[in-house]
Amino acid sequence: MKNICVVGLGHIGLPISGVLAEAGMNVHGVDIDENVIDNLQGGSILIEEPGLEDLIRGVVKSGRLTAGGKPEKADVFIVAVPTPVYDDESANITYVEQAVKSILPYLNKGNAVIVESTVPPRTIQDKVAPVLEEAGWDVAANEIYLAHCPERVIPGSVMKEIKENTLIIGGYTKEAAAEVAEVYKLFLEGEIIETTAITAEMSKLMENTYRDVNIALANELAKISAELDVNAHEVIRLANVHPRVELHEPGPGVGGHCIPVDSYFVIEKAKDVSPLMQTAREINNSMPEFVLSQIEKLTRNISNPKIAVFGLSYKGDVDDVRGSPAIDVVFKLVNNKKNYKVFCHDPYVREDQVPLRIHPLEESLEKADVALVLVDHSEYKKMDTSIFEDRMKTPVVLDMRNCLPEAKGDTRIYPIGDLSGLEVLGE
Ligand SMILES: NC(=O)c1ccc[n+]([C@@H]2O[C@H](COP(=O)([O-])OP(=O)(O)OC[C@H]3O[C@@H](n4cnc5c(N)ncnc54)[C@H](O)[C@@H]3O)[C@@H](O)[C@H]2O)c1
């Protein structure tokens, strides 16, 4: 039986701890956040993810998963700590470095060290391996089996994907990749592909960069379509009929802590040869400003307009607000000299997560001049659109996710990608 120590018990470390414990391993989870540990010891969690709390409660109760503030001796160490960017968009890998240093006193020859965090290219070779080598381990000679296994789960489906996705294992050595594959075989139903550490790092980063660039193209199309009086969604639908085309959908910006961050990791290491990635970032970062400009146009003739905002998270049906473009839009409205009265609604996000008041849906719509949809939560996708006419001063909706059902009665819904006919209220 293997003993596993997981460092970082967040959106990735906690599910991985749960599935390994469920597979019969003894798992010790470590976190620097006392709140996380206190909750976990009582069998509860701070993360919203379908199926995760039940799993964790079970494995904590059975004693298979323990938690504390310090690592313990184990056969396998898994690092799943954050890798954000600084304000200047350079990578902050200090959490990874600290996490690896924290396990040094507990390492024994033959242990495996796995970095699951998404990291900039060459981090394993240039940053992680040297920490182990300075501590006296010959990593090239496999005294420690070092590997990077980038996680590719999607929030909302983590419990399914963590077992079923294809896993890339980037070994510092060939032998390390093979050894680490044995760990994932304990619970993984998906395919395992062994490669080098740098290839694993870059393939993870390019997956998200591909999506960032593709969304930027769709966002650019949305802006072009407003100029050319063409419906971008119909254009995308028809272009995607081609068997080798897969255009993404436009939106109010790209959020979360993966897609908008990962291309910066590559850009930082290859600034002179990554103009496409840099432009994609600029286009996607410009979208909240684009949303604001549409609201400004709509409300040009109205003083102190009331705006009902639908959705604050970075994507539909999650409570995660990290890097959310919706929050960016809200603060652009709140801080605007036009003095917008902004009433936010979100079925998932709580007031302790954001410095904003969150209102019931009906209250946010009451006598509002404009409703602004920023997130495609299921609740919005199936809402009865007669509520706009019933509650609002003017039933005008700007749908930046193109997710609402058809308008009813006098309601006008203007979706991103089809904004050429956008009215000016009061004209
Ligand atoms: N969340 C996702 O959907 C997702 C998907 C793919 C990849 N990733 C990557 O996985 C990594 C982890 O992301 P996450 O979403 O789980 O982050 P998270 O913020 O949810 O959790 C990280 C946890 O690590 C803890 N931590 C930080 N430094 C520590 C240390 N030195 N020792 C012990 N604990 C420490 C934090 O307190 C936190 O609880 C990141 O690199 C991220 O880019 C995340």
Coordinates of N, CA and C in Angstrom, one line a residue, residues 88-168:
D88 N 2.3 42.3 -13.0 CA 3.0 42.6 -14.3 C 2.9 41.4 -15.3
E89 N 2.1 40.4 -14.9 CA 1.8 39.2 -15.7 C 3.0 38.2 -15.8
S90 N 4.0 38.4 -14.9 CA 5.0 37.4 -14.9 C 4.6 36.3 -13.9
A91 N 5.1 35.1 -14.1 CA 4.7 33.9 -13.3 C 5.1 34.0 -11.9
N92 N 4.2 33.7 -11.0 CA 4.6 33.6 -9.6 C 4.7 32.1 -9.2
I93 N 5.9 31.6 -9.2 CA 6.0 30.1 -8.8 C 6.5 29.9 -7.4
T94 N 6.4 31.0 -6.6 CA 7.0 30.8 -5.2 C 6.2 29.8 -4.4
Y95 N 4.9 29.6 -4.7 CA 4.1 28.6 -3.9 C 4.7 27.2 -4.2
V96 N 5.0 27.0 -5.5 CA 5.6 25.7 -5.9 C 6.9 25.5 -5.2
E97 N 7.8 26.5 -5.3 CA 9.1 26.4 -4.6 C 9.0 26.1 -3.1
Q98 N 8.1 26.9 -2.5 CA 7.9 26.7 -1.0 C 7.4 25.3 -0.7
A99 N 6.4 24.8 -1.5 CA 5.8 23.5 -1.3 C 6.9 22.4 -1.4
V100 N 7.7 22.5 -2.5 CA 8.8 21.5 -2.7 C 9.8 21.6 -1.5
K101 N 10.1 22.8 -1.1 CA 11.1 22.9 0.0 C 10.5 22.3 1.3
S102 N 9.1 22.4 1.4 CA 8.5 21.9 2.7 C 8.5 20.4 2.8
I103 N 8.7 19.7 1.6 CA 8.7 18.2 1.7 C 10.1 17.7 1.9
L104 N 11.1 18.6 1.7 CA 12.5 18.1 1.8 C 12.8 17.2 3.0
P105 N 12.4 17.7 4.3 CA 12.8 16.9 5.5 C 12.1 15.5 5.5
Y106 N 11.1 15.3 4.7 CA 10.4 14.0 4.8 C 10.7 13.1 3.6
L107 N 11.6 13.5 2.7 CA 11.9 12.7 1.5 C 12.9 11.5 1.9
N108 N 12.6 10.4 1.2 CA 13.5 9.2 1.3 C 13.8 8.8 -0.1
K109 N 15.0 8.1 -0.3 CA 15.4 7.6 -1.6 C 14.3 6.7 -2.2
G110 N 14.0 6.9 -3.5 CA 13.0 6.1 -4.1 C 11.6 6.8 -4.1
N111 N 11.4 7.9 -3.4 CA 10.1 8.6 -3.4 C 9.9 9.2 -4.7
A112 N 8.6 9.5 -5.0 CA 8.2 10.2 -6.2 C 7.7 11.6 -5.8
V113 N 8.2 12.6 -6.5 CA 7.7 14.0 -6.3 C 7.0 14.4 -7.6
I114 N 5.7 14.7 -7.5 CA 4.9 15.0 -8.7 C 4.4 16.4 -8.6
V115 N 4.6 17.2 -9.6 CA 4.1 18.6 -9.6 C 2.8 18.6 -10.5
E116 N 1.7 18.8 -9.9 CA 0.4 18.9 -10.7 C 0.1 20.3 -11.1
S117 N 0.6 21.3 -10.3 CA 0.3 22.7 -10.6 C 0.8 23.0 -12.0
T118 N 0.0 23.8 -12.7 CA 0.4 24.3 -14.0 C 1.6 25.2 -13.9
V119 N 2.7 24.9 -14.6 CA 3.9 25.7 -14.4 C 4.5 26.3 -15.7
P120 N 5.2 27.4 -15.7 CA 5.9 27.9 -16.9 C 6.8 26.8 -17.5
P121 N 7.1 26.9 -18.8 CA 8.0 26.0 -19.4 C 9.4 26.0 -18.7
R122 N 9.9 24.8 -18.5 CA 11.3 24.6 -17.9 C 11.3 24.7 -16.4
T123 N 10.1 24.8 -15.8 CA 10.1 25.0 -14.3 C 10.7 23.7 -13.6
I124 N 10.3 22.5 -14.2 CA 10.7 21.3 -13.5 C 12.3 21.2 -13.6
Q125 N 12.8 21.5 -14.8 CA 14.2 21.4 -15.0 C 15.0 22.5 -14.3
D126 N 14.5 23.7 -14.4 CA 15.3 24.9 -13.9 C 15.0 25.3 -12.5
K127 N 13.9 24.9 -11.9 CA 13.5 25.4 -10.6 C 13.3 24.3 -9.6
V128 N 12.6 23.2 -10.0 CA 12.2 22.2 -9.0 C 13.4 21.2 -8.8
A129 N 13.9 20.7 -9.9 CA 15.0 19.7 -9.8 C 16.2 20.3 -9.0
P130 N 16.6 21.6 -9.2 CA 17.7 22.1 -8.4 C 17.4 22.2 -6.9
V131 N 16.1 22.4 -6.5 CA 15.8 22.4 -5.1 C 16.1 21.0 -4.5
L132 N 15.7 20.0 -5.3 CA 16.0 18.6 -4.8 C 17.5 18.3 -4.8
E133 N 18.1 18.7 -5.9 CA 19.6 18.5 -6.0 C 20.4 19.1 -4.9
E134 N 20.0 20.4 -4.6 CA 20.7 21.1 -3.5 C 20.5 20.4 -2.1
A135 N 19.4 19.7 -2.0 CA 19.2 18.9 -0.8 C 19.9 17.6 -0.8
G136 N 20.7 17.3 -1.9 CA 21.5 16.1 -1.9 C 21.0 15.0 -2.7
W137 N 19.9 15.2 -3.4 CA 19.3 14.1 -4.2 C 19.8 14.1 -5.6
D138 N 20.2 13.0 -6.2 CA 20.6 13.0 -7.6 C 19.4 12.6 -8.4
V139 N 18.7 13.6 -8.9 CA 17.4 13.4 -9.5 C 17.6 12.7 -10.9
A140 N 18.7 13.1 -11.6 CA 19.0 12.5 -12.9 C 19.2 11.0 -12.8
A141 N 19.7 10.6 -11.6 CA 20.0 9.2 -11.4 C 18.8 8.5 -10.7
N142 N 17.7 9.2 -10.6 CA 16.4 8.6 -10.1 C 16.4 8.3 -8.6
E143 N 17.3 9.0 -7.9 CA 17.1 8.8 -6.4 C 15.8 9.3 -5.9
I144 N 15.3 10.3 -6.6 CA 13.9 10.8 -6.5 C 13.3 10.8 -7.8
Y145 N 12.1 10.2 -8.0 CA 11.4 10.2 -9.3 C 10.6 11.5 -9.4
L146 N 11.1 12.4 -10.2 CA 10.4 13.7 -10.4 C 9.6 13.8 -11.7
A147 N 8.4 14.3 -11.6 CA 7.6 14.4 -12.8 C 6.6 15.5 -12.7
H148 N 6.2 16.0 -13.8 CA 5.1 17.0 -13.9 C 3.9 16.3 -14.6
C149 N 2.8 16.4 -13.8 CA 1.5 15.8 -14.4 C 0.5 16.9 -14.4
P150 N 0.4 17.7 -15.5 CA -0.6 18.8 -15.5 C -2.0 18.3 -15.4
E151 N -2.8 19.0 -14.6 CA -4.2 18.6 -14.4 C -5.0 19.3 -15.4
R152 N -6.0 18.6 -16.0 CA -6.8 19.3 -17.1 C -8.3 19.2 -16.8
V153 N -8.7 19.0 -15.5 CA -10.1 18.9 -15.2 C -10.8 20.2 -15.4
I154 N -12.1 20.1 -15.5 CA -12.9 21.3 -15.7 C -13.8 21.5 -14.4
P155 N -13.8 22.6 -13.8 CA -14.6 22.8 -12.6 C -16.1 22.5 -13.0
G156 N -16.7 21.8 -12.1 CA -18.1 21.4 -12.3 C -18.2 19.9 -12.7
S157 N -17.1 19.4 -13.3 CA -17.0 17.9 -13.7 C -15.8 17.3 -13.2
V158 N -15.2 17.9 -12.2 CA -13.9 17.4 -11.7 C -13.9 15.9 -11.3
M159 N -14.9 15.5 -10.6 CA -14.9 14.1 -10.1 C -15.0 13.1 -11.2
K160 N -15.6 13.4 -12.3 CA -15.6 12.5 -13.4 C -14.3 12.6 -14.2
E161 N -13.9 13.8 -14.5 CA -12.7 14.0 -15.4 C -11.4 13.6 -14.7
I162 N -11.4 13.7 -13.4 CA -10.1 13.4 -12.7 C -9.8 11.9 -12.9
K163 N -10.8 11.1 -13.1 CA -10.6 9.7 -13.3 C -10.6 9.3 -14.8
E164 N -11.3 10.1 -15.6 CA -11.5 9.6 -17.0 C -10.6 10.3 -18.0
N165 N -10.1 11.5 -17.7 CA -9.3 12.2 -18.7 C -8.0 11.5 -19.0
T166 N -7.5 11.8 -20.2 CA -6.1 11.3 -20.6 C -5.1 12.1 -19.8
L167 N -4.1 11.4 -19.2 CA -3.2 12.1 -18.3 C -1.8 12.1 -19.0
I168 N -1.2 13.3 -19.0 CA 0.2 13.4 -19.6 C 1.2 13.4 -18.4

